[in-house]
Short mmCIF file of N, CA, C and O in Angstrom, two decimals:
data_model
loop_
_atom_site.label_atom_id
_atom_site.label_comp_id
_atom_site.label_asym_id
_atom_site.label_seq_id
_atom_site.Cartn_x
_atom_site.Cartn_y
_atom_site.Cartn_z
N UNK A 4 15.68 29.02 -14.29
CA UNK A 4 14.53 28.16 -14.10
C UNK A 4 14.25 28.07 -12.59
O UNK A 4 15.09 27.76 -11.74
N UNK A 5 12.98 28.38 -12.38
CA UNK A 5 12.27 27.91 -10.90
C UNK A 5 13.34 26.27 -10.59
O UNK A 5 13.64 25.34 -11.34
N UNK A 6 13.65 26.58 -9.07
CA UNK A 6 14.03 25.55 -8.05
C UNK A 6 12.84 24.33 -7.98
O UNK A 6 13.17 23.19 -7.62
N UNK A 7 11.36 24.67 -8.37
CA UNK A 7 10.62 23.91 -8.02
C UNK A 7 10.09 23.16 -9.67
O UNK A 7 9.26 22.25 -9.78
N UNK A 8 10.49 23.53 -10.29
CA UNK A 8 10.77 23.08 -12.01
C UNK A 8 11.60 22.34 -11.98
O UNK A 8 11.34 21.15 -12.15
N UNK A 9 13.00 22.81 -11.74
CA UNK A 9 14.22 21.72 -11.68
C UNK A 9 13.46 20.68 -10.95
O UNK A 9 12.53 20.15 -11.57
N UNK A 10 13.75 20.21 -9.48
CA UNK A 10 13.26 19.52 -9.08
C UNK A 10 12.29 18.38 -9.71
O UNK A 10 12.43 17.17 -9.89
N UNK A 11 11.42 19.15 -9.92
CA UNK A 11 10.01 17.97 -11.03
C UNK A 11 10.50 17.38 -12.20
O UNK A 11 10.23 16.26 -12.64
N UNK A 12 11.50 18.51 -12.84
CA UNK A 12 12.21 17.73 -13.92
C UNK A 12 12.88 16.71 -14.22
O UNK A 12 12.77 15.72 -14.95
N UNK A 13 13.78 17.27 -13.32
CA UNK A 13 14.72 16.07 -13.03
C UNK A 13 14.70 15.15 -12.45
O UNK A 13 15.67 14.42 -12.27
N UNK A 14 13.14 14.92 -11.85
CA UNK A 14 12.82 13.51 -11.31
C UNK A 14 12.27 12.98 -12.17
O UNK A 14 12.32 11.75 -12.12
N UNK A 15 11.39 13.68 -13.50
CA UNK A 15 11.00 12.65 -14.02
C UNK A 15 11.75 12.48 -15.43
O UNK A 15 11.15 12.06 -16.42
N UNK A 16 13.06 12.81 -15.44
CA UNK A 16 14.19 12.50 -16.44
C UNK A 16 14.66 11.30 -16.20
O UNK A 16 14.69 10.27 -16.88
N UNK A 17 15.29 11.73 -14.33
CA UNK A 17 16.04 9.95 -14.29
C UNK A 17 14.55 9.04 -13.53
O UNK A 17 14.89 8.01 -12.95
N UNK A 18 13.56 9.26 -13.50
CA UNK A 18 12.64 7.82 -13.46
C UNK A 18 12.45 7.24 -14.54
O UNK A 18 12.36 6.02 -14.61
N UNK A 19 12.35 8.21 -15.76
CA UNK A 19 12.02 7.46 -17.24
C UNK A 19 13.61 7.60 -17.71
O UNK A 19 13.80 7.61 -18.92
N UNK A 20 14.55 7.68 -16.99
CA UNK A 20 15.85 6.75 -17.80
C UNK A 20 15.76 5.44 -17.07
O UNK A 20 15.70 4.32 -17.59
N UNK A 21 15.76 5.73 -15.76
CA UNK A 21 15.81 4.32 -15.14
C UNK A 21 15.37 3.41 -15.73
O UNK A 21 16.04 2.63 -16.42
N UNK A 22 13.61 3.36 -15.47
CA UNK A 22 12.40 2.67 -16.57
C UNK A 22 13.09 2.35 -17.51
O UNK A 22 13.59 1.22 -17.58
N UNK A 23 13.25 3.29 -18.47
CA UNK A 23 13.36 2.98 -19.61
C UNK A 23 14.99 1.69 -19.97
O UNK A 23 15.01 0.82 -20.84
N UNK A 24 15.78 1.93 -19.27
CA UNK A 24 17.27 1.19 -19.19
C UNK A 24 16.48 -0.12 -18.18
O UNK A 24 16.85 -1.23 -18.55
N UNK A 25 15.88 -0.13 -17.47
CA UNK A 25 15.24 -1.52 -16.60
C UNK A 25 14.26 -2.43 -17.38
O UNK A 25 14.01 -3.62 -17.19
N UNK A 26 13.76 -1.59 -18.28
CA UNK A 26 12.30 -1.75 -18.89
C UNK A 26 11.07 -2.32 -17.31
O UNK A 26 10.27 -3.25 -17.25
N UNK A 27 11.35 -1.56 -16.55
CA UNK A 27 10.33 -1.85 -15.66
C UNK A 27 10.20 -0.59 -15.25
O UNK A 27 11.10 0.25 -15.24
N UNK A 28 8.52 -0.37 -14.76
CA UNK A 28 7.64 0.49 -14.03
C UNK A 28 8.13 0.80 -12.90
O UNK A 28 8.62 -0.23 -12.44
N UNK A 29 8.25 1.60 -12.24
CA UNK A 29 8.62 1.87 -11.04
C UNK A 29 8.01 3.01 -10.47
O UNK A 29 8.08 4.13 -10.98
N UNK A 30 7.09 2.62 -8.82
CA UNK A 30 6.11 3.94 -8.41
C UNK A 30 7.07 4.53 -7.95
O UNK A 30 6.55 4.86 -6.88
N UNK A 31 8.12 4.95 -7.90
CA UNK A 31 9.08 6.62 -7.80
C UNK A 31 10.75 5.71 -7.81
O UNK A 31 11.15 4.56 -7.99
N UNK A 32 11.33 7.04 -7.49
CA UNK A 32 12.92 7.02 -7.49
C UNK A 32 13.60 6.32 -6.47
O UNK A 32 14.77 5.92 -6.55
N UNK A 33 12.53 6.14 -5.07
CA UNK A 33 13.26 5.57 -4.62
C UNK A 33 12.82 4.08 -4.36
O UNK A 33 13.25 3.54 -3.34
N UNK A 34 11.96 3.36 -5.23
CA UNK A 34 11.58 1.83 -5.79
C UNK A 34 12.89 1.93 -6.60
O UNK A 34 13.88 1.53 -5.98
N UNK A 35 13.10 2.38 -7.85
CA UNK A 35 14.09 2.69 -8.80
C UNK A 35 15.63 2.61 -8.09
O UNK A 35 16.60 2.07 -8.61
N UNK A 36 15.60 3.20 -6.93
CA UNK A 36 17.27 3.64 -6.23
C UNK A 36 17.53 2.16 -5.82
O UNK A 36 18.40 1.42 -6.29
N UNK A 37 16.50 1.80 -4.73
CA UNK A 37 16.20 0.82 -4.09
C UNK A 37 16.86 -0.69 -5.19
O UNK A 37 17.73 -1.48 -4.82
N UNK A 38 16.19 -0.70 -6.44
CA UNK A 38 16.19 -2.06 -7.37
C UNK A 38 17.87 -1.77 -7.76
O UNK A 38 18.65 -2.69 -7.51
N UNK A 39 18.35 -0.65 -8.29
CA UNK A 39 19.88 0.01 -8.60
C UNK A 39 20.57 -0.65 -7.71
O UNK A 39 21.46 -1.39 -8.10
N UNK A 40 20.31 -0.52 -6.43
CA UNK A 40 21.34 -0.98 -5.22
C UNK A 40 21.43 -2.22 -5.00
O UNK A 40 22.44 -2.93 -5.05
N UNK A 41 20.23 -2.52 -4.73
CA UNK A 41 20.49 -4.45 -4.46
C UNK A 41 21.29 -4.42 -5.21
O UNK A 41 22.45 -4.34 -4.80
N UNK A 42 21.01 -4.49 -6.76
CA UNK A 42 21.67 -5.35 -7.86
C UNK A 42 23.39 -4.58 -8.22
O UNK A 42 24.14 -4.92 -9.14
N UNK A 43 23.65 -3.49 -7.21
CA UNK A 43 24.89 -3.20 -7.35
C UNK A 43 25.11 -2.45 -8.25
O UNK A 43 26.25 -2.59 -8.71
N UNK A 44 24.16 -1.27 -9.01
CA UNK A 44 24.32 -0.81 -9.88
C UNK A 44 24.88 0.47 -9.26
O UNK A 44 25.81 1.08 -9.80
N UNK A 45 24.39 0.83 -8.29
CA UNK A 45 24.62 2.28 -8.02
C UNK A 45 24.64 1.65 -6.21
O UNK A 45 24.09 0.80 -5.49
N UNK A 46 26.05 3.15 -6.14
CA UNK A 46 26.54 2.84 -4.35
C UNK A 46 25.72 3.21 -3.60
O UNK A 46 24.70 3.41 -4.27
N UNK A 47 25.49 3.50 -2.29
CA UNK A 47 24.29 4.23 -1.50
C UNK A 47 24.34 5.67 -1.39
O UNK A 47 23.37 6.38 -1.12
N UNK A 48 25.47 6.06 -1.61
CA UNK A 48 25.33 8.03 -1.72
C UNK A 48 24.43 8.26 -2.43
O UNK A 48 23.55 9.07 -2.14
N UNK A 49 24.52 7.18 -4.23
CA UNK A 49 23.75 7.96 -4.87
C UNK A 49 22.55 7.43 -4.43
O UNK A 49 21.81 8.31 -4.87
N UNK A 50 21.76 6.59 -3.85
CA UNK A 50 20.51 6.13 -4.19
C UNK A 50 19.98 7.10 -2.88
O UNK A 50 18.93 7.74 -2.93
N UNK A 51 20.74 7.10 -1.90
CA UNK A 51 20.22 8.60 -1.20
C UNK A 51 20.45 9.54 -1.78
O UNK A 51 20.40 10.35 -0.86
N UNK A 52 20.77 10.35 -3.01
CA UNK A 52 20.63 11.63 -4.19
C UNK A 52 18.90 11.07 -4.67
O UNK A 52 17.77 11.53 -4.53
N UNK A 53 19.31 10.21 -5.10
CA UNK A 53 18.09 9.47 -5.91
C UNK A 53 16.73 9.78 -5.05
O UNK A 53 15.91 10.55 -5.55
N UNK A 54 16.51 9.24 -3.90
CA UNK A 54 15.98 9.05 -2.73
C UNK A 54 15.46 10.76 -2.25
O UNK A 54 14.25 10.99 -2.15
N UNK A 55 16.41 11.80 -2.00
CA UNK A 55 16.21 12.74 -1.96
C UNK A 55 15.39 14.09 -2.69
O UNK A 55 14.81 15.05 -2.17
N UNK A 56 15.64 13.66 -4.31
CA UNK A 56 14.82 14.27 -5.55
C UNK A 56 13.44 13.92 -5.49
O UNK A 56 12.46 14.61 -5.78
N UNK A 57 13.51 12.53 -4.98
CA UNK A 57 12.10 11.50 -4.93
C UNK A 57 10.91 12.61 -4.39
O UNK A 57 9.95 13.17 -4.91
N UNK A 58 11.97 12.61 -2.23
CA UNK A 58 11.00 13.08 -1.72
C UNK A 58 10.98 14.62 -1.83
O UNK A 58 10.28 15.24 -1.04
N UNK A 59 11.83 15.38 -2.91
CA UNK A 59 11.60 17.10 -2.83
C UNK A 59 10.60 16.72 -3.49
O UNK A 59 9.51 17.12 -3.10
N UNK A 60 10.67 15.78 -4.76
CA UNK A 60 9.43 16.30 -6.12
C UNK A 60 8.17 16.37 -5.29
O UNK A 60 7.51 17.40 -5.36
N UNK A 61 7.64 15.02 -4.24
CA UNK A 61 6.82 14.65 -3.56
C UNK A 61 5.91 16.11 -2.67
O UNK A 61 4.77 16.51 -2.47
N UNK A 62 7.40 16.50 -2.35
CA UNK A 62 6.79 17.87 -1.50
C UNK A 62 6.35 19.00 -2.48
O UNK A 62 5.38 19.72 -2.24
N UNK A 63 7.09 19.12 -3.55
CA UNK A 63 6.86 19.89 -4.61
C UNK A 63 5.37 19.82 -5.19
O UNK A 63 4.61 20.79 -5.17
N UNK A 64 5.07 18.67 -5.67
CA UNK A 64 4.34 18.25 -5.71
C UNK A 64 2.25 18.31 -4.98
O UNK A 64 1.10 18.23 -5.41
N UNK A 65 2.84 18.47 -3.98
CA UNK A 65 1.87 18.18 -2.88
C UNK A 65 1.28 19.66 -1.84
O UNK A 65 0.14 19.97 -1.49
N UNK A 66 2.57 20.29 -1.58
CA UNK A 66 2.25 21.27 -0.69
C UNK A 66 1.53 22.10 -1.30
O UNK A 66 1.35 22.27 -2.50
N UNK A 67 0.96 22.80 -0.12
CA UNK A 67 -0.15 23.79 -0.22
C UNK A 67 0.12 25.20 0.32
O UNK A 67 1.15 25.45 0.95
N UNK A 68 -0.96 26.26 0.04
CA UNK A 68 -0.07 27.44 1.06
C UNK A 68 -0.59 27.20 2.47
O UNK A 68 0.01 27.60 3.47
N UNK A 69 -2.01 26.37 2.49
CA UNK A 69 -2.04 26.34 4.12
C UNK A 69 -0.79 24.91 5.17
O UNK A 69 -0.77 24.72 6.39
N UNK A 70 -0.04 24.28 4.21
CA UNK A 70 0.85 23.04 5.02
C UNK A 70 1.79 24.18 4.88
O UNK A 70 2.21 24.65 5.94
N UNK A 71 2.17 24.68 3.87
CA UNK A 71 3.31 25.65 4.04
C UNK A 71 3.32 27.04 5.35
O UNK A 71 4.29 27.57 5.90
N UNK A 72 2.24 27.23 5.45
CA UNK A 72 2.02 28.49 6.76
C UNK A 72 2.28 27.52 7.75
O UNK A 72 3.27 27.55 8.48
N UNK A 73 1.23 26.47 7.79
CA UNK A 73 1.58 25.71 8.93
C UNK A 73 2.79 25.02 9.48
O UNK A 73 2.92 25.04 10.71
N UNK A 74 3.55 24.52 8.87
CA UNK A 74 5.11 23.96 8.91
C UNK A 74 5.95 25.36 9.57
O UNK A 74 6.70 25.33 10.55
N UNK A 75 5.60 26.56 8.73
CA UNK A 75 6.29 27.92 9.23
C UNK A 75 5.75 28.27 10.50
O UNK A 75 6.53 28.59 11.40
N UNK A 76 4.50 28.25 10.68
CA UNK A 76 3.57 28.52 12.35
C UNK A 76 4.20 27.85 13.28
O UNK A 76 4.60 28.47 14.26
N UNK A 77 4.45 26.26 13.17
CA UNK A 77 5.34 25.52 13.99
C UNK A 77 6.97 25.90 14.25
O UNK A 77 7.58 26.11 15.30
N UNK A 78 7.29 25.90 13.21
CA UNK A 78 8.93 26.48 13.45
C UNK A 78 9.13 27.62 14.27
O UNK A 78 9.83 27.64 15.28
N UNK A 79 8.50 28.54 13.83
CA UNK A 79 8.16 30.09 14.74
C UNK A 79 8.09 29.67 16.20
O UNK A 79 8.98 29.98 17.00
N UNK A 80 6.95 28.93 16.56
CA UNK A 80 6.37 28.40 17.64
C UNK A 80 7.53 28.00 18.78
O UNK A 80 7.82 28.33 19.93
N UNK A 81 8.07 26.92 17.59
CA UNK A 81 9.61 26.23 18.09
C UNK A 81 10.53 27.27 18.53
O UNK A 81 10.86 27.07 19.70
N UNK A 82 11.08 28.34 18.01
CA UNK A 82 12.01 29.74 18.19
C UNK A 82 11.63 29.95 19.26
O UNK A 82 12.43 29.84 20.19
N UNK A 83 10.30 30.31 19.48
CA UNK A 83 9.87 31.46 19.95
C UNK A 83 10.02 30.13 21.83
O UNK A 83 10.37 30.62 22.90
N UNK A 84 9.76 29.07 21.72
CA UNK A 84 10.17 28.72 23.41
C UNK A 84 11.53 28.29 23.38
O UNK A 84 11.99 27.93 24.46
N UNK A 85 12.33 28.26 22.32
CA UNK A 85 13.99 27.89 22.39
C UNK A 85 13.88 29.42 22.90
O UNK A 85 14.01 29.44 24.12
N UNK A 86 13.71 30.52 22.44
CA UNK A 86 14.31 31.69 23.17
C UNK A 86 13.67 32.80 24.20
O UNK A 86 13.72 34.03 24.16
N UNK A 87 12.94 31.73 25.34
CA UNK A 87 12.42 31.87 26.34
C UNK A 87 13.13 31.25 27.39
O UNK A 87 14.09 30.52 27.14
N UNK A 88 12.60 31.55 28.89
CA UNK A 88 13.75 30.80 29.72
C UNK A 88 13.59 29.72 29.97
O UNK A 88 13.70 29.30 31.12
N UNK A 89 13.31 29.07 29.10
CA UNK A 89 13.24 27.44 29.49
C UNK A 89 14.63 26.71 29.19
O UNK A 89 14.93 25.55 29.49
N UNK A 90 15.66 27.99 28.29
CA UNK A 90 16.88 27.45 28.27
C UNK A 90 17.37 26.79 29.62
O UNK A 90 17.58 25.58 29.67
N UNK A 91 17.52 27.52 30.58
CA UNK A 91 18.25 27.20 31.93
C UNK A 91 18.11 26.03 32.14
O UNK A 91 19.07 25.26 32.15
N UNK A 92 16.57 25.59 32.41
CA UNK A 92 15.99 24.04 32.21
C UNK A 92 16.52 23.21 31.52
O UNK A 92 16.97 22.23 32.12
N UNK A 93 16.68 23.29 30.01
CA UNK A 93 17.91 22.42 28.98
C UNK A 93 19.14 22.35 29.79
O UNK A 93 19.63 21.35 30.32
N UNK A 94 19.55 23.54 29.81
CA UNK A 94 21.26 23.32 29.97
C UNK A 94 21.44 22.43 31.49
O UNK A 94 22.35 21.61 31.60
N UNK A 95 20.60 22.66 32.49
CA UNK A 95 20.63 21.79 33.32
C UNK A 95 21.07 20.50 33.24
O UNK A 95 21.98 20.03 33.92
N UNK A 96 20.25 19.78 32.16
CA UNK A 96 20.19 18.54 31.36
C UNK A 96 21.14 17.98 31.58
O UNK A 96 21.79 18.83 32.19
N UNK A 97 22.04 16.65 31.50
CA UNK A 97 23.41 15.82 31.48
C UNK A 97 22.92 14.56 30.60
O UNK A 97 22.18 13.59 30.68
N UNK A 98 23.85 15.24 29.65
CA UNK A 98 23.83 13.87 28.79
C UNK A 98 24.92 12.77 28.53
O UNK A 98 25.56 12.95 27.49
N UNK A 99 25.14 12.07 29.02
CA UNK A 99 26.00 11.04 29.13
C UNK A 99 26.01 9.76 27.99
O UNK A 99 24.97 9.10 27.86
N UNK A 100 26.81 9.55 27.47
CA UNK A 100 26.99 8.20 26.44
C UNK A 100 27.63 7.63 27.22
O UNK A 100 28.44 8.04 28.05
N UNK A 101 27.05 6.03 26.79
CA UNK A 101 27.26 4.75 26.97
C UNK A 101 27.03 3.36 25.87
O UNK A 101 26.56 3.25 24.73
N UNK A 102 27.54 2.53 26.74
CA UNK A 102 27.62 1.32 25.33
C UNK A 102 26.39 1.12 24.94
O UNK A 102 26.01 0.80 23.82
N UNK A 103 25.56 1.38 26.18
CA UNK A 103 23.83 0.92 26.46
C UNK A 103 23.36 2.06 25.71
O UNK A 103 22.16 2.13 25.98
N UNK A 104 23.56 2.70 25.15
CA UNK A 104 22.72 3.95 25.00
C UNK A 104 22.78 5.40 25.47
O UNK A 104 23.86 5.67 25.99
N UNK A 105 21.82 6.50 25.43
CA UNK A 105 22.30 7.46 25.82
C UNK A 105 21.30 7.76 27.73
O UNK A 105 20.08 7.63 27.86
N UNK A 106 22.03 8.05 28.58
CA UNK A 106 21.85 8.50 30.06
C UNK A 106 21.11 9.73 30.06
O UNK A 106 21.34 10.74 29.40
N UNK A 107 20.48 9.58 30.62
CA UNK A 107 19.69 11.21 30.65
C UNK A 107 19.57 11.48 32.06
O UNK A 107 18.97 10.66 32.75
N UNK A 108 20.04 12.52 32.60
CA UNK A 108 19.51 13.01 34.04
C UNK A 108 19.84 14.40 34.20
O UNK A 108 20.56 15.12 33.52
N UNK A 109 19.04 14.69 35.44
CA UNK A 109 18.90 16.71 35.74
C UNK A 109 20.06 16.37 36.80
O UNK A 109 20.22 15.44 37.60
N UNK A 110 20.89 17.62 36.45
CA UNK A 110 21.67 17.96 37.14
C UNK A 110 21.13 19.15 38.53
O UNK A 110 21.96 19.57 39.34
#
C-alpha cells in the first residue's frame, strides 16, 4: 500500500476510535492527543505519534506539485550556498553556551 494511503488511513482509524471511545467530535488528532493527555490517558510520546500522523495526513492531504517543486527549489537553493564559500564565514562563527543563553561572536 502507498505511504500516502497508510498515512490517511490511519488517521482516520484512530480519530474515529478516539471519537468514537470519547463520544466527542474532535477537529483532528491532535485536539484528540491533546484531550488523551490532560486527562492522563495517554503519555506524551504517544500524543506526539498522535500529533505527528495529524500533521503527515494534513500534508498528505493538501500538497500540490507546485508546493512540492517549491519546498524542493528551496532546499536545492539551501545546498547549493551551504556548498559555496560562504563556509569559511560559518566556521569563523563562535558559539558559546551560557546560563543566559547562547553567545554569538566572529572570531
Amino acid at each position: 500500500m502507498d505511504a500516502a494511503v497508510l498515512v490517511t488511513v490511519l488517521h482516520g482509524r484512530l480519530l474515529r476510535a478516539i471519537a468514537d471511545a470519547d463520544r466527542v467530535h474532535y477537529q483532528g488528532l491532535r485536539a484528540a492527543a491533546s484531550a488523551m493527555k490532560r486527562r492522563g490517558a495517554i503519555e506524551a510520546k504517544l500524543a506526539r505519534k498522535l500529533i505527528l500522523v495529524d500533521e503527515c495526513s494534513a500534508l498528505v492531504r493538501h500538497i500540490t506539485s507546485a508546493s512540492a517543486d517549491a519546498l524542493f527549489a528551496q532546499v536545492e537553493g539551501a545546498l547549493r550556498l551551504d556548498s559555496c564559500d560562504c563556509r569559511g564565514a560559518v566556521a569563523a562563527t563562535t558559539f558559546v553556551s551560557s546560563d543566559e543563553g547562547i553567545i554569538v561572536g566572529n572570531s
